[in-house]
PDB file of C-alpha atoms in Angstrom:
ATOM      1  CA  UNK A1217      92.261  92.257  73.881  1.00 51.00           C
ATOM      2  CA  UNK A1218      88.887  93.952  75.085  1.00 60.00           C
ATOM      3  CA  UNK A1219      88.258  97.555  74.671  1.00 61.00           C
ATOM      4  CA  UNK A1220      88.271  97.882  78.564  1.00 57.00           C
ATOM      5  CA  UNK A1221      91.764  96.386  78.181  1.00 56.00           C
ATOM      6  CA  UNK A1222      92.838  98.738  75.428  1.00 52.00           C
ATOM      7  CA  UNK A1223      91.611 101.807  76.599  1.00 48.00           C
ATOM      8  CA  UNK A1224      93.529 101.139  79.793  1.00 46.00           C
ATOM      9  CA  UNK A1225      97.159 100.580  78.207  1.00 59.00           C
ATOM     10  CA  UNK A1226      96.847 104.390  75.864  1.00 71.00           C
ATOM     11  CA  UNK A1227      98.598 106.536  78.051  1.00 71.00           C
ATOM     12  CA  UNK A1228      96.858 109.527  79.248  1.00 76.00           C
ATOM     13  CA  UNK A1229      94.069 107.445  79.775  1.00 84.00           C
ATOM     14  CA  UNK A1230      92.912 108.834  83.377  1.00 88.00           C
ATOM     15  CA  UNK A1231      91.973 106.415  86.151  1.00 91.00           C
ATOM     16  CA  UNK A1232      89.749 106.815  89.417  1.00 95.00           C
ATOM     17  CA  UNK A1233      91.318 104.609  92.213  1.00 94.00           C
ATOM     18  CA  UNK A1234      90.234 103.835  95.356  1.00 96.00           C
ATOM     19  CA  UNK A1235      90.546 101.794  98.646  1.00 96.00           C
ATOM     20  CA  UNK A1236      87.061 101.398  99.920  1.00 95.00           C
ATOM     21  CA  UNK A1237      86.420 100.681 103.826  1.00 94.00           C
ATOM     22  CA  UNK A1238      84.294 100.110 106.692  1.00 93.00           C
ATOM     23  CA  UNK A1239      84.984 103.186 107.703  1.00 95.00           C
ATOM     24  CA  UNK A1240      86.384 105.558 104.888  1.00 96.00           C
ATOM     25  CA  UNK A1241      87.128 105.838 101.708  1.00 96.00           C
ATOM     26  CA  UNK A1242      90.152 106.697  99.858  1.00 97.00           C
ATOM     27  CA  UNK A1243      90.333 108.556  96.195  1.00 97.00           C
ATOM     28  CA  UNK A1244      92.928 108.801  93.949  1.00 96.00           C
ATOM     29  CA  UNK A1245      93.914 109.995  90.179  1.00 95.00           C
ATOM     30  CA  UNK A1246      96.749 107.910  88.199  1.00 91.00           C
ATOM     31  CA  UNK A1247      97.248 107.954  84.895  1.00 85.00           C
ATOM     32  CA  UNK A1248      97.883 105.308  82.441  1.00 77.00           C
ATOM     33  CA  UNK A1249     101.594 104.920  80.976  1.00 72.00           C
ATOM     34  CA  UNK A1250     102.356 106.227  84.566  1.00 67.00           C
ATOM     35  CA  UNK A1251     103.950 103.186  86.242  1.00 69.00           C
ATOM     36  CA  UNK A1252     101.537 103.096  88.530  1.00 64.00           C
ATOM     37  CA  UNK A1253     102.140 106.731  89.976  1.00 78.00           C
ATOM     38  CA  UNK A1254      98.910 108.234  91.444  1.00 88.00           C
ATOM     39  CA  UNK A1255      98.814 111.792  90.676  1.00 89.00           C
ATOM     40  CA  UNK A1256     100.412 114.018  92.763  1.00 90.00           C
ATOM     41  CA  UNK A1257      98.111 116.095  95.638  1.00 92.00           C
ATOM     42  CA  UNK A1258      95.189 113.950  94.132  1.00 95.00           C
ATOM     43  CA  UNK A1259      94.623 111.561  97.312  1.00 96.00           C
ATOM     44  CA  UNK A1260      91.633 112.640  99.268  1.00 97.00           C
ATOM     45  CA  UNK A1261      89.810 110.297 102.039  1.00 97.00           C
ATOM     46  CA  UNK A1262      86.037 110.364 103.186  1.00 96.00           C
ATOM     47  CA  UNK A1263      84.327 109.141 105.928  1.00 96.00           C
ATOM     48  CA  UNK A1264      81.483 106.716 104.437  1.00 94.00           C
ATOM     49  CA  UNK A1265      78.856 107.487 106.827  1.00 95.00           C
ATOM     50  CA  UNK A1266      78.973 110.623 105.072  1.00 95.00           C
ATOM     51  CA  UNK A1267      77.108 109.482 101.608  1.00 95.00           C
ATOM     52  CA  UNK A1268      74.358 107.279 100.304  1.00 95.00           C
ATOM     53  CA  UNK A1269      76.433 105.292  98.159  1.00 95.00           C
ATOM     54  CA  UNK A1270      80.024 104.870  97.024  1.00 93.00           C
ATOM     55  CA  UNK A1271      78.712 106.038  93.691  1.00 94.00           C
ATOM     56  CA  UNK A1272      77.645 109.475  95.625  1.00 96.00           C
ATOM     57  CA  UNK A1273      81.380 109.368  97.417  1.00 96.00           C
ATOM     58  CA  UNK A1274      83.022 109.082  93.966  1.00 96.00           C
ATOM     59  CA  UNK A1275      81.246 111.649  92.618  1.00 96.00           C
ATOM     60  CA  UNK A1276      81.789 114.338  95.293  1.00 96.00           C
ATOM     61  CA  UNK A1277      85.652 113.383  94.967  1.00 97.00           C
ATOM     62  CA  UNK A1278      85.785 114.133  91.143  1.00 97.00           C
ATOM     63  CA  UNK A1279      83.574 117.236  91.230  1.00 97.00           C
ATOM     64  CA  UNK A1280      86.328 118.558  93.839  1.00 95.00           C
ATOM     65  CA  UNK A1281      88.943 117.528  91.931  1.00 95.00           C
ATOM     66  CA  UNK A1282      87.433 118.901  88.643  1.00 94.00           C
ATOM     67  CA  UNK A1283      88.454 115.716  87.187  1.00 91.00           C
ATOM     68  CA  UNK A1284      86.522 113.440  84.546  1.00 92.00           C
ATOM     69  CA  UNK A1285      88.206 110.020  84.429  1.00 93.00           C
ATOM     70  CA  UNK A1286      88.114 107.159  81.456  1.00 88.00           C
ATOM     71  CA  UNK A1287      87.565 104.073  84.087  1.00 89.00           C
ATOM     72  CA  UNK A1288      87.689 103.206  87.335  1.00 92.00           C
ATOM     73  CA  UNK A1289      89.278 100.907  89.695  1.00 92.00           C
ATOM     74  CA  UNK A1290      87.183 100.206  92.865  1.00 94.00           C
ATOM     75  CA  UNK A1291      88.611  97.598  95.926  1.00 93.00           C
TER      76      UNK A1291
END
């Protein structure tokens, strides 16, 4: 198993998720050990016109959330 691998199976392990479109994009927090539950209240969505880069988008999401997560899940 990779570390990437390992890191993501310790629960409490926090995870950025997000559904990335043409037009907007969608943020969530789950948590590893969860089952796959996304945080609750943590779904925000974003038009994409609105930043420079997705990097920019999932930035601005975290900051508002107050959140630091330990990896990221982008599709």
């Amino acid at each position: 198993m990779n570390n990437a691998a390992a890191l993501a199976i310790r629960a409490g392990t926090r995870v950025l998720v997000s559904d990335v479109g043409g037009t907007n994009a969608r943020f969530g927090l789950a948590e590893a050990g969860s089952r796959g539950v996304l945080v609750a209240g943590s779904v925000r969505e974003f038009p994409v016109a609105g930043f420079a880069s997705l990097s920019e988008a999932a930035g601005s999401y975290l900051q508002m959330q107050g959140e630091h997560v330990d990896m990221a899940v982008f599709a």
